[in-house]
XYZ file of N, CA and C in Angstrom:
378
model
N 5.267 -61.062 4.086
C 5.351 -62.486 4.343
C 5.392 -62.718 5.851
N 4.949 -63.744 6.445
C 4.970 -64.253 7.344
C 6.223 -64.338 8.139
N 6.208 -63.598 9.460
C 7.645 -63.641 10.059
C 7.592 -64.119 11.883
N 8.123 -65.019 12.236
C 7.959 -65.900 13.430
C 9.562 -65.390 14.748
N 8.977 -65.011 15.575
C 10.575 -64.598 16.137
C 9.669 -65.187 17.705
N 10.756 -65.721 18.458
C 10.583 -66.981 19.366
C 11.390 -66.429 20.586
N 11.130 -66.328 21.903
C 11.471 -66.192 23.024
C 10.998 -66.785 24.264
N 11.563 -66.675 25.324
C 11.138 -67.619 26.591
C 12.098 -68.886 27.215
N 13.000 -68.795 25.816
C 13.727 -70.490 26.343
C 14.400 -69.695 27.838
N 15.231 -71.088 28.043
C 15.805 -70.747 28.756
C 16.064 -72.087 30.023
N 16.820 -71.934 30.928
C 17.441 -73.423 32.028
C 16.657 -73.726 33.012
N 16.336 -74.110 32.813
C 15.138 -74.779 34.087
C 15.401 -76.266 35.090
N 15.378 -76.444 36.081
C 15.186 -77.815 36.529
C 14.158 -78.761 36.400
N 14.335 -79.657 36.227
C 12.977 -80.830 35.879
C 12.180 -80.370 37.014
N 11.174 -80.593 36.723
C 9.583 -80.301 37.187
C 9.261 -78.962 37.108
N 10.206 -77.615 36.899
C 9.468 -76.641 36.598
C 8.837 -76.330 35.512
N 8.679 -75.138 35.424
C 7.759 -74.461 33.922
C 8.298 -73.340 33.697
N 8.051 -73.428 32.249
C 8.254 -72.211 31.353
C 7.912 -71.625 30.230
N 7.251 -70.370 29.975
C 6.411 -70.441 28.762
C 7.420 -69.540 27.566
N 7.089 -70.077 26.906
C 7.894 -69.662 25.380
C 6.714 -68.449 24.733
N 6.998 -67.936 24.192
C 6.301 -66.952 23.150
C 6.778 -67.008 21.587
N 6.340 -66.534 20.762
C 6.220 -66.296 19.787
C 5.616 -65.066 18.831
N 6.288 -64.447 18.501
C 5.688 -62.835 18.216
C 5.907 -63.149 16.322
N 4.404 -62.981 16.092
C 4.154 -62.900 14.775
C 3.365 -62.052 13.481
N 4.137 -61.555 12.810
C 3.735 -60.835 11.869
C 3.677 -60.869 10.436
N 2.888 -60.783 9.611
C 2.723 -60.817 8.022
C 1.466 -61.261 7.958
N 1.122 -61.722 8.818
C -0.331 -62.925 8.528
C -1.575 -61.835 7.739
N -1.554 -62.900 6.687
C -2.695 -61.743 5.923
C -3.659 -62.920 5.321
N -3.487 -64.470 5.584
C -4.657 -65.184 4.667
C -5.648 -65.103 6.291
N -6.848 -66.089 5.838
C -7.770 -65.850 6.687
C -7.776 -66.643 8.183
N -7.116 -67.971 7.771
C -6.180 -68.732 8.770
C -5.462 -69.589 8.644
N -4.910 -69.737 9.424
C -3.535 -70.514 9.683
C -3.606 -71.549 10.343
N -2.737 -72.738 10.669
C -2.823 -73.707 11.409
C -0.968 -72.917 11.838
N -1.184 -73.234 13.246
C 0.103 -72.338 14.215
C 0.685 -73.560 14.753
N 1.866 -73.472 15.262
C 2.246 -74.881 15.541
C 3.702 -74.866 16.905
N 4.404 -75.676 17.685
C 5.363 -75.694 18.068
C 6.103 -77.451 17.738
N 6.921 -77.071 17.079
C 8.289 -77.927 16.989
C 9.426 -78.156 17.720
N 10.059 -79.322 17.805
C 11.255 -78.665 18.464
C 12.787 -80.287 18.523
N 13.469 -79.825 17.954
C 14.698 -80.858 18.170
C 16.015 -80.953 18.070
N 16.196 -81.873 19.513
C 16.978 -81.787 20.024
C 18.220 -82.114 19.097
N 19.947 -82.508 20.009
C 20.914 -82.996 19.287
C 20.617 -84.315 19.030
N 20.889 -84.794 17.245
C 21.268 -86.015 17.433
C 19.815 -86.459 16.416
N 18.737 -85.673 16.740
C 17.717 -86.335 16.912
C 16.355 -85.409 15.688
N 15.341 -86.418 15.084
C 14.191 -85.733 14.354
C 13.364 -84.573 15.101
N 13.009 -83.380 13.907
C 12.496 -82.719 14.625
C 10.937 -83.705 15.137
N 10.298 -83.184 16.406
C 9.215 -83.230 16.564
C 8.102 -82.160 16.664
N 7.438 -82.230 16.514
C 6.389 -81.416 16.415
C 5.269 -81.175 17.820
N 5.207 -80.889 18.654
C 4.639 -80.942 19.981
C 3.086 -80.386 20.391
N 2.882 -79.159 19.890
C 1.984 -78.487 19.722
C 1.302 -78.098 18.451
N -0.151 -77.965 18.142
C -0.447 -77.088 17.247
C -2.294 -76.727 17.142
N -2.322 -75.812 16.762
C -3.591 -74.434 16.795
C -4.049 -73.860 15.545
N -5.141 -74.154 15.870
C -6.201 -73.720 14.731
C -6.594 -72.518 14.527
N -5.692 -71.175 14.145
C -6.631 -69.892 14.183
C -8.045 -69.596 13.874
N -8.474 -70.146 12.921
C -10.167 -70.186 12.791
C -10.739 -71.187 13.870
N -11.015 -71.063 15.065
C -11.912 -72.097 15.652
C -11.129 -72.644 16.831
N -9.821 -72.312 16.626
C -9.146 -72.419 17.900
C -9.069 -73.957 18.466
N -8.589 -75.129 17.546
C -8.816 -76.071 18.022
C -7.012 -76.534 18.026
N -6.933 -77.801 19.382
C -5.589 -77.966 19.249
C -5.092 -79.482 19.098
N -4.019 -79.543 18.941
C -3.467 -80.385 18.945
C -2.034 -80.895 20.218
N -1.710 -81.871 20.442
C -0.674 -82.570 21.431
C -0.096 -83.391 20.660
N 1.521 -83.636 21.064
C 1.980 -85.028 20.540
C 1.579 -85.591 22.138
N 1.900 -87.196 22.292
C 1.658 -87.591 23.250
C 2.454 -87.267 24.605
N 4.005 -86.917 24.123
C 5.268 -86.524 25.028
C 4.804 -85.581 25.239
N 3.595 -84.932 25.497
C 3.536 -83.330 25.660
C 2.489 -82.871 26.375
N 1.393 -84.314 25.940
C 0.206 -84.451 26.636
C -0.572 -83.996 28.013
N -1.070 -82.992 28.274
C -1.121 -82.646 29.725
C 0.050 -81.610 30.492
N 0.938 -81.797 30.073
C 2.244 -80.561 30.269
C 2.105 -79.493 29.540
N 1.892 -79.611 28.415
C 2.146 -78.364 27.822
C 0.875 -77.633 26.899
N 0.475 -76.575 26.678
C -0.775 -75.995 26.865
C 0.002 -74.727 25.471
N -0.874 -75.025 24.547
C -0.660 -73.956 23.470
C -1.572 -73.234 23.399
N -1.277 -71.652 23.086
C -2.556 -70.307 23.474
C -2.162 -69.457 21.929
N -3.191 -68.729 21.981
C -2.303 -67.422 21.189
C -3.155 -66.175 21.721
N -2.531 -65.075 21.654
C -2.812 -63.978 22.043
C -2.881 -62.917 21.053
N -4.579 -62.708 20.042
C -5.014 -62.012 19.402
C -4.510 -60.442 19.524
N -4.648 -59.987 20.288
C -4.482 -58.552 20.786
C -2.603 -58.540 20.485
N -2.050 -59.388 21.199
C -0.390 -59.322 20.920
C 0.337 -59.614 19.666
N -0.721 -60.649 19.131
C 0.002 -61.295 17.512
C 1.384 -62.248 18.217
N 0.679 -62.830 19.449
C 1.458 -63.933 20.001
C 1.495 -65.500 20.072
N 2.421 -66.561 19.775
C 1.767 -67.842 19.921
C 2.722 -68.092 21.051
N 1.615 -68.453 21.999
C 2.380 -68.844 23.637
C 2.657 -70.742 23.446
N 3.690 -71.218 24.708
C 3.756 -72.172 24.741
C 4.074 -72.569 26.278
N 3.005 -73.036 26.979
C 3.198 -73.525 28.492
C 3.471 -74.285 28.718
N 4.892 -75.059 29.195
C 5.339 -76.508 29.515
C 5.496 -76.102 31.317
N 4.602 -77.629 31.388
C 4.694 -77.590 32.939
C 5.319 -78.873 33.077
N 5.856 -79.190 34.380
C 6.645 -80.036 34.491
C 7.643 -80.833 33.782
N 8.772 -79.734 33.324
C 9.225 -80.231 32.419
C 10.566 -81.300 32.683
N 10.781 -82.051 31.755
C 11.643 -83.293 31.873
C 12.759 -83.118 31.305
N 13.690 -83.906 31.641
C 15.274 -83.737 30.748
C 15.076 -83.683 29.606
N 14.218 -85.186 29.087
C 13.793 -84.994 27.622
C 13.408 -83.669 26.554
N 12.723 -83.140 27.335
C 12.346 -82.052 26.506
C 13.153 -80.599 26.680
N 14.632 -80.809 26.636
C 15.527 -80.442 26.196
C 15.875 -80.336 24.334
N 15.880 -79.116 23.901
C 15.825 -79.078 22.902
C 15.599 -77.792 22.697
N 15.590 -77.333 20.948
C 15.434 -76.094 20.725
C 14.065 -76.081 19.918
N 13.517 -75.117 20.252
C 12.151 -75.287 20.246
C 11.802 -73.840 19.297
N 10.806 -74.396 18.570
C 10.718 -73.083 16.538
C 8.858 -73.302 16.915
N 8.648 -71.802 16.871
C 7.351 -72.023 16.305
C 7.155 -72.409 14.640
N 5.963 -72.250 13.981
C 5.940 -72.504 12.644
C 4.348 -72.362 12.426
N 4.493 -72.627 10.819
C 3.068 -71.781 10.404
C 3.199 -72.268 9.207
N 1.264 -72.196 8.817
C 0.573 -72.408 7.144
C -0.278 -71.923 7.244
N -0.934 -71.542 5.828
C -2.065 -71.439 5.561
C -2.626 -72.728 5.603
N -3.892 -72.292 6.054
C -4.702 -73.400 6.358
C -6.043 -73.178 7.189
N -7.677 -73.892 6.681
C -8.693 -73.480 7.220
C -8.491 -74.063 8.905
N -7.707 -75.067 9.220
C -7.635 -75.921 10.196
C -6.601 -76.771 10.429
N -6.250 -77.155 11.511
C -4.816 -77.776 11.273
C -5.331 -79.379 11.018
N -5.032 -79.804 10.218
C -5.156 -81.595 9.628
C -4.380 -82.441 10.690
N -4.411 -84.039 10.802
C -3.746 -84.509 11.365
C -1.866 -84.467 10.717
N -1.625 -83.776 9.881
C -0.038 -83.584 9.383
C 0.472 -82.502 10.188
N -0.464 -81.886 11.091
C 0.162 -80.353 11.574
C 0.984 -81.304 13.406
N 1.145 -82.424 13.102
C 1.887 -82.774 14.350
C 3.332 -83.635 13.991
N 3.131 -82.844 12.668
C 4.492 -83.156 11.588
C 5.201 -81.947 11.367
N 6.604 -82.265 11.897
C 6.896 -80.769 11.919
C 7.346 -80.586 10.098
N 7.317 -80.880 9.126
C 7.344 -81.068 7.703
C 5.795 -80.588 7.626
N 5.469 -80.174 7.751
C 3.693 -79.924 7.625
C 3.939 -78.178 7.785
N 4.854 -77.306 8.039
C 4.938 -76.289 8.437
C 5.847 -75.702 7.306
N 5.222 -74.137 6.708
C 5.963 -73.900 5.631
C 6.697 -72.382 6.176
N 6.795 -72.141 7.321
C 7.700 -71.324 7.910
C 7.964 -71.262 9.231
N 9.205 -70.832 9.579
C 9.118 -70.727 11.288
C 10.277 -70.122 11.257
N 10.072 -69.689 12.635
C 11.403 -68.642 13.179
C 12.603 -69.302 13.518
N 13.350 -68.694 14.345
C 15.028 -69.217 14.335
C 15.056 -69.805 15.656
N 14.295 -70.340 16.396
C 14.012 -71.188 17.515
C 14.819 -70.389 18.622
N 13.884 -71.047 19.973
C 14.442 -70.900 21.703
C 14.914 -71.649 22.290
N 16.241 -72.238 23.094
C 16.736 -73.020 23.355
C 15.942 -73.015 24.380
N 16.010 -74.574 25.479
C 15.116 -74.738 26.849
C 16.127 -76.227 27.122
N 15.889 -75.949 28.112
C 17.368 -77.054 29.063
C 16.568 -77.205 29.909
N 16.894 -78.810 30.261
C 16.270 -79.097 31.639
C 17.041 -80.428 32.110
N 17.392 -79.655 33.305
C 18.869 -80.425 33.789
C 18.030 -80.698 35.430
């Protein structure tokens, strides 16, 4: 089965960057729609990122738009996550997640659209 384990968080000051990883293993259908989630105290998860393993196509929420840059790394069995300039807001703990799927639909920017994910990376930005 599909297993998601998440690293990279970590304290940052507003306007820097930091990339998260994601190291994943089980994947045995043909593809997946890959994804990043993430929420804070208090508050719904959101869904921020997400990637099309067949065809490699992506997705943004709008809070994320231009900052943050989702990759994956074939050779590693990695799903990266590049936030640049990051804001207080996007403080939170942050889960990759995953489905089967030929392509990610417009629901894959729902973090309820995801039928597994790892135990999330905290990221502070003070």
């Amino acid at each position: 089965h599909v297993q998601l384990v998440e690293s990279g968080g970590g304290s940052v000051q507003a306007g820097g960057s930091l990339t998260l990883s994601c190291s994943a293993s089980g994947f045995t259908d043909p593809s997946y729609c890959v994804g990043w989630f993430r929420q804070a105290p208090g508050k719904d998860r959101e869904a921020v990122a997400a990637l099309g393993t067949h065809g490699g196509s992506t997705q943004y929420a709008e809070s994320v738009q231009g900052r943050f840059a989702i990759s994956r790394d074939v050779g590693k069995n990695t799903l990266n996550l590049k936030m640049n300039t990051l804001k207080p807001e996007d403080t939170a703990m942050y889960y990759c997640a995953a489905r089967t799927a030929a392509s990610c639909p417009g629901d894959a920017l729902h973090a309820s659209y995801y039928t597994v994910c790892g135990q999330g990376t905290q990221v502070t930005v003070s």
